[in-house]
PDB file of C-alpha atoms in Angstrom:
ATOM      1  CA  UNK A   1      -6.608 143.804  91.439  1.00 68.00           C
ATOM      2  CA  UNK A   2      -9.654 142.400  92.550  1.00 81.00           C
ATOM      3  CA  UNK A   3     -12.670 142.101  90.121  1.00 87.00           C
ATOM      4  CA  UNK A   4     -15.136 144.729  91.097  1.00 90.00           C
ATOM      5  CA  UNK A   5     -18.970 144.470  90.817  1.00 90.00           C
ATOM      6  CA  UNK A   6     -20.872 146.131  87.932  1.00 92.00           C
ATOM      7  CA  UNK A   7     -24.503 146.732  87.803  1.00 93.00           C
ATOM      8  CA  UNK A   8     -26.833 144.702  86.064  1.00 94.00           C
ATOM      9  CA  UNK A   9     -27.938 146.877  82.608  1.00 96.00           C
ATOM     10  CA  UNK A  10     -28.014 147.534  79.567  1.00 97.00           C
ATOM     11  CA  UNK A  11     -24.608 149.187  77.610  1.00 97.00           C
ATOM     12  CA  UNK A  12     -22.771 151.037  75.159  1.00 96.00           C
ATOM     13  CA  UNK A  13     -19.036 149.934  75.638  1.00 96.00           C
ATOM     14  CA  UNK A  14     -16.434 152.246  74.687  1.00 95.00           C
ATOM     15  CA  UNK A  15     -13.139 151.626  73.902  1.00 94.00           C
ATOM     16  CA  UNK A  16      -9.975 153.622  74.654  1.00 89.00           C
ATOM     17  CA  UNK A  17      -8.373 154.332  71.384  1.00 85.00           C
ATOM     18  CA  UNK A  18      -6.770 157.155  69.460  1.00 76.00           C
ATOM     19  CA  UNK A  19      -9.466 158.908  67.200  1.00 70.00           C
ATOM     20  CA  UNK A  20     -13.307 159.555  67.493  1.00 73.00           C
ATOM     21  CA  UNK A  21     -15.503 157.796  69.911  1.00 80.00           C
ATOM     22  CA  UNK A  22     -15.241 154.289  69.278  1.00 91.00           C
ATOM     23  CA  UNK A  23     -17.625 151.511  70.548  1.00 93.00           C
ATOM     24  CA  UNK A  24     -18.060 147.740  70.936  1.00 92.00           C
ATOM     25  CA  UNK A  25     -20.139 147.141  67.792  1.00 91.00           C
ATOM     26  CA  UNK A  26     -21.027 143.954  66.573  1.00 91.00           C
ATOM     27  CA  UNK A  27     -20.478 143.249  62.722  1.00 88.00           C
ATOM     28  CA  UNK A  28     -23.047 142.188  60.502  1.00 81.00           C
ATOM     29  CA  UNK A  29     -21.599 139.187  58.387  1.00 76.00           C
ATOM     30  CA  UNK A  30     -21.409 135.493  60.499  1.00 75.00           C
ATOM     31  CA  UNK A  31     -17.703 133.626  60.054  1.00 81.00           C
ATOM     32  CA  UNK A  32     -16.877 130.444  61.663  1.00 83.00           C
ATOM     33  CA  UNK A  33     -17.333 131.217  65.674  1.00 86.00           C
ATOM     34  CA  UNK A  34     -20.310 134.161  64.774  1.00 90.00           C
ATOM     35  CA  UNK A  35     -20.070 137.924  63.971  1.00 91.00           C
ATOM     36  CA  UNK A  36     -16.830 139.334  64.805  1.00 93.00           C
ATOM     37  CA  UNK A  37     -16.905 141.977  67.271  1.00 94.00           C
ATOM     38  CA  UNK A  38     -15.306 144.942  66.351  1.00 92.00           C
ATOM     39  CA  UNK A  39     -14.562 148.914  67.653  1.00 91.00           C
ATOM     40  CA  UNK A  40     -16.763 151.579  65.564  1.00 91.00           C
ATOM     41  CA  UNK A  41     -18.116 154.639  65.662  1.00 89.00           C
ATOM     42  CA  UNK A  42     -20.754 155.434  67.257  1.00 86.00           C
ATOM     43  CA  UNK A  43     -24.036 153.880  64.851  1.00 82.00           C
ATOM     44  CA  UNK A  44     -27.663 155.728  64.554  1.00 72.00           C
ATOM     45  CA  UNK A  45     -28.968 152.203  65.482  1.00 76.00           C
ATOM     46  CA  UNK A  46     -28.165 151.043  68.359  1.00 80.00           C
ATOM     47  CA  UNK A  47     -28.823 147.652  67.610  1.00 87.00           C
ATOM     48  CA  UNK A  48     -24.716 146.334  67.142  1.00 90.00           C
ATOM     49  CA  UNK A  49     -23.738 148.558  69.896  1.00 95.00           C
ATOM     50  CA  UNK A  50     -26.062 148.695  72.591  1.00 96.00           C
ATOM     51  CA  UNK A  51     -25.178 145.354  75.367  1.00 97.00           C
ATOM     52  CA  UNK A  52     -26.684 143.550  78.269  1.00 97.00           C
ATOM     53  CA  UNK A  53     -24.259 142.719  81.180  1.00 96.00           C
ATOM     54  CA  UNK A  54     -25.773 140.051  83.574  1.00 95.00           C
ATOM     55  CA  UNK A  55     -24.430 137.728  86.081  1.00 92.00           C
ATOM     56  CA  UNK A  56     -23.470 134.686  84.387  1.00 91.00           C
ATOM     57  CA  UNK A  57     -25.153 133.175  88.102  1.00 83.00           C
ATOM     58  CA  UNK A  58     -28.139 134.434  89.404  1.00 72.00           C
ATOM     59  CA  UNK A  59     -27.693 132.268  92.791  1.00 60.00           C
ATOM     60  CA  UNK A  60     -24.276 133.449  93.480  1.00 65.00           C
ATOM     61  CA  UNK A  61     -23.545 137.240  94.433  1.00 57.00           C
ATOM     62  CA  UNK A  62     -19.986 138.770  92.926  1.00 61.00           C
ATOM     63  CA  UNK A  63     -20.150 135.857  90.044  1.00 73.00           C
ATOM     64  CA  UNK A  64     -18.472 137.107  86.707  1.00 94.00           C
ATOM     65  CA  UNK A  65     -20.521 138.294  83.677  1.00 96.00           C
ATOM     66  CA  UNK A  66     -22.070 137.337  80.504  1.00 96.00           C
ATOM     67  CA  UNK A  67     -22.517 140.012  77.966  1.00 97.00           C
ATOM     68  CA  UNK A  68     -25.245 139.792  75.129  1.00 97.00           C
ATOM     69  CA  UNK A  69     -26.076 141.909  72.362  1.00 96.00           C
ATOM     70  CA  UNK A  70     -29.150 143.962  73.973  1.00 95.00           C
ATOM     71  CA  UNK A  71     -31.770 143.783  71.054  1.00 93.00           C
ATOM     72  CA  UNK A  72     -30.900 139.861  70.229  1.00 93.00           C
ATOM     73  CA  UNK A  73     -31.180 138.631  73.947  1.00 93.00           C
ATOM     74  CA  UNK A  74     -29.957 134.695  72.494  1.00 94.00           C
ATOM     75  CA  UNK A  75     -26.620 136.580  70.644  1.00 95.00           C
ATOM     76  CA  UNK A  76     -24.136 136.272  73.585  1.00 96.00           C
ATOM     77  CA  UNK A  77     -20.382 136.845  73.412  1.00 97.00           C
ATOM     78  CA  UNK A  78     -17.771 134.274  72.744  1.00 96.00           C
ATOM     79  CA  UNK A  79     -14.748 133.544  72.619  1.00 96.00           C
ATOM     80  CA  UNK A  80     -13.240 131.140  70.465  1.00 94.00           C
ATOM     81  CA  UNK A  81      -9.268 131.402  69.511  1.00 91.00           C
ATOM     82  CA  UNK A  82      -9.110 134.847  71.478  1.00 96.00           C
ATOM     83  CA  UNK A  83     -11.030 136.546  69.323  1.00 96.00           C
ATOM     84  CA  UNK A  84     -14.216 138.154  70.411  1.00 97.00           C
ATOM     85  CA  UNK A  85     -17.716 136.748  68.428  1.00 95.00           C
ATOM     86  CA  UNK A  86     -21.210 137.712  69.187  1.00 95.00           C
ATOM     87  CA  UNK A  87     -23.285 134.259  68.564  1.00 95.00           C
ATOM     88  CA  UNK A  88     -26.331 132.915  69.264  1.00 94.00           C
ATOM     89  CA  UNK A  89     -25.331 129.728  71.236  1.00 94.00           C
ATOM     90  CA  UNK A  90     -27.109 128.820  74.491  1.00 95.00           C
ATOM     91  CA  UNK A  91     -25.960 130.802  77.841  1.00 94.00           C
ATOM     92  CA  UNK A  92     -23.885 128.273  79.007  1.00 94.00           C
ATOM     93  CA  UNK A  93     -21.726 128.872  75.943  1.00 95.00           C
ATOM     94  CA  UNK A  94     -20.960 132.684  76.426  1.00 96.00           C
ATOM     95  CA  UNK A  95     -17.421 133.742  77.335  1.00 97.00           C
ATOM     96  CA  UNK A  96     -17.483 134.897  81.501  1.00 96.00           C
ATOM     97  CA  UNK A  97     -16.190 138.362  82.056  1.00 97.00           C
ATOM     98  CA  UNK A  98     -15.079 140.214  85.249  1.00 95.00           C
ATOM     99  CA  UNK A  99     -13.870 144.188  85.632  1.00 95.00           C
ATOM    100  CA  UNK A 100     -11.546 145.336  87.661  1.00 94.00           C
ATOM    101  CA  UNK A 101     -10.221 149.216  87.849  1.00 94.00           C
ATOM    102  CA  UNK A 102      -7.650 150.515  85.852  1.00 94.00           C
ATOM    103  CA  UNK A 103      -6.430 153.980  85.428  1.00 91.00           C
ATOM    104  CA  UNK A 104      -8.613 155.733  83.008  1.00 90.00           C
ATOM    105  CA  UNK A 105     -11.793 152.972  83.312  1.00 94.00           C
ATOM    106  CA  UNK A 106     -11.916 149.484  83.602  1.00 95.00           C
ATOM    107  CA  UNK A 107     -10.285 146.207  82.760  1.00 96.00           C
ATOM    108  CA  UNK A 108     -12.965 143.601  81.315  1.00 97.00           C
ATOM    109  CA  UNK A 109     -10.940 140.218  82.087  1.00 96.00           C
ATOM    110  CA  UNK A 110     -12.279 136.579  80.078  1.00 96.00           C
ATOM    111  CA  UNK A 111     -12.363 133.538  82.300  1.00 93.00           C
ATOM    112  CA  UNK A 112      -9.438 132.592  81.178  1.00 94.00           C
ATOM    113  CA  UNK A 113      -7.481 136.018  82.430  1.00 95.00           C
ATOM    114  CA  UNK A 114      -7.241 137.645  79.321  1.00 97.00           C
ATOM    115  CA  UNK A 115      -7.891 141.457  78.487  1.00 97.00           C
ATOM    116  CA  UNK A 116      -9.994 142.381  75.819  1.00 97.00           C
ATOM    117  CA  UNK A 117      -7.892 144.607  73.502  1.00 96.00           C
ATOM    118  CA  UNK A 118      -8.814 146.943  71.007  1.00 94.00           C
ATOM    119  CA  UNK A 119      -6.140 147.407  68.266  1.00 87.00           C
ATOM    120  CA  UNK A 120      -7.838 149.616  65.698  1.00 87.00           C
ATOM    121  CA  UNK A 121     -10.810 151.249  64.853  1.00 87.00           C
ATOM    122  CA  UNK A 122     -12.459 148.143  62.661  1.00 89.00           C
ATOM    123  CA  UNK A 123     -10.125 145.684  63.880  1.00 91.00           C
ATOM    124  CA  UNK A 124     -11.514 142.647  65.873  1.00 95.00           C
ATOM    125  CA  UNK A 125     -11.043 142.305  69.640  1.00 96.00           C
ATOM    126  CA  UNK A 126      -8.553 140.314  70.873  1.00 97.00           C
ATOM    127  CA  UNK A 127      -8.251 138.994  74.008  1.00 97.00           C
ATOM    128  CA  UNK A 128      -4.221 138.863  75.187  1.00 97.00           C
ATOM    129  CA  UNK A 129      -2.387 138.988  78.850  1.00 97.00           C
ATOM    130  CA  UNK A 130      -2.720 141.943  80.478  1.00 96.00           C
ATOM    131  CA  UNK A 131      -0.768 144.947  80.147  1.00 94.00           C
ATOM    132  CA  UNK A 132      -0.975 148.536  81.554  1.00 92.00           C
ATOM    133  CA  UNK A 133      -1.977 149.629  77.962  1.00 91.00           C
ATOM    134  CA  UNK A 134      -4.774 152.158  76.549  1.00 91.00           C
ATOM    135  CA  UNK A 135      -6.201 149.762  73.911  1.00 93.00           C
ATOM    136  CA  UNK A 136      -6.976 147.660  77.072  1.00 95.00           C
ATOM    137  CA  UNK A 137      -9.301 150.287  78.647  1.00 95.00           C
ATOM    138  CA  UNK A 138     -12.715 150.053  78.417  1.00 95.00           C
ATOM    139  CA  UNK A 139     -15.624 152.657  79.728  1.00 95.00           C
ATOM    140  CA  UNK A 140     -19.136 151.280  80.598  1.00 96.00           C
ATOM    141  CA  UNK A 141     -22.110 153.826  79.601  1.00 96.00           C
ATOM    142  CA  UNK A 142     -24.805 152.918  81.808  1.00 97.00           C
ATOM    143  CA  UNK A 143     -28.091 152.900  79.687  1.00 97.00           C
ATOM    144  CA  UNK A 144     -30.787 151.620  82.220  1.00 96.00           C
ATOM    145  CA  UNK A 145     -31.891 148.495  83.189  1.00 96.00           C
ATOM    146  CA  UNK A 146     -31.998 144.855  81.963  1.00 94.00           C
ATOM    147  CA  UNK A 147     -35.600 145.142  80.193  1.00 88.00           C
ATOM    148  CA  UNK A 148     -38.205 143.452  82.109  1.00 80.00           C
ATOM    149  CA  UNK A 149     -39.140 140.461  79.249  1.00 69.00           C
ATOM    150  CA  UNK A 150     -35.575 138.923  80.058  1.00 56.00           C
ATOM    151  CA  UNK A 151     -35.372 139.322  83.607  1.00 53.00           C
TER     152      UNK A 151
END
């Protein structure tokens, strides 16, 4: 399928896994490549579960997107060893993603063509060759525009 445009802004990213609603969540403790990104239940504080999705290159319409924590603009998603982490590295080192429509939601694909996969609640997000599986399906909940101080 062809990539679809996504409105830049603040989002909650919902995983399609069995059980209560699960959101893309940054963990608190960093390891070698940054803080692992997992799925977890809705937290009362949004600091680890709200994300900014923004065009990777503002000069090119329809370019891939980068994703970073909404309340920590320097902490973007990175993908070493086909696992998802959040890390405070230069924006140029952040992973780039595209979005494709699938039954029930969206598939989030890396610039290598690998899909984000949520194995189960609490597991680190991995990147895998795309398959028609619900663990690779996501829903974006739009919360509003990118805060003015970031643009």
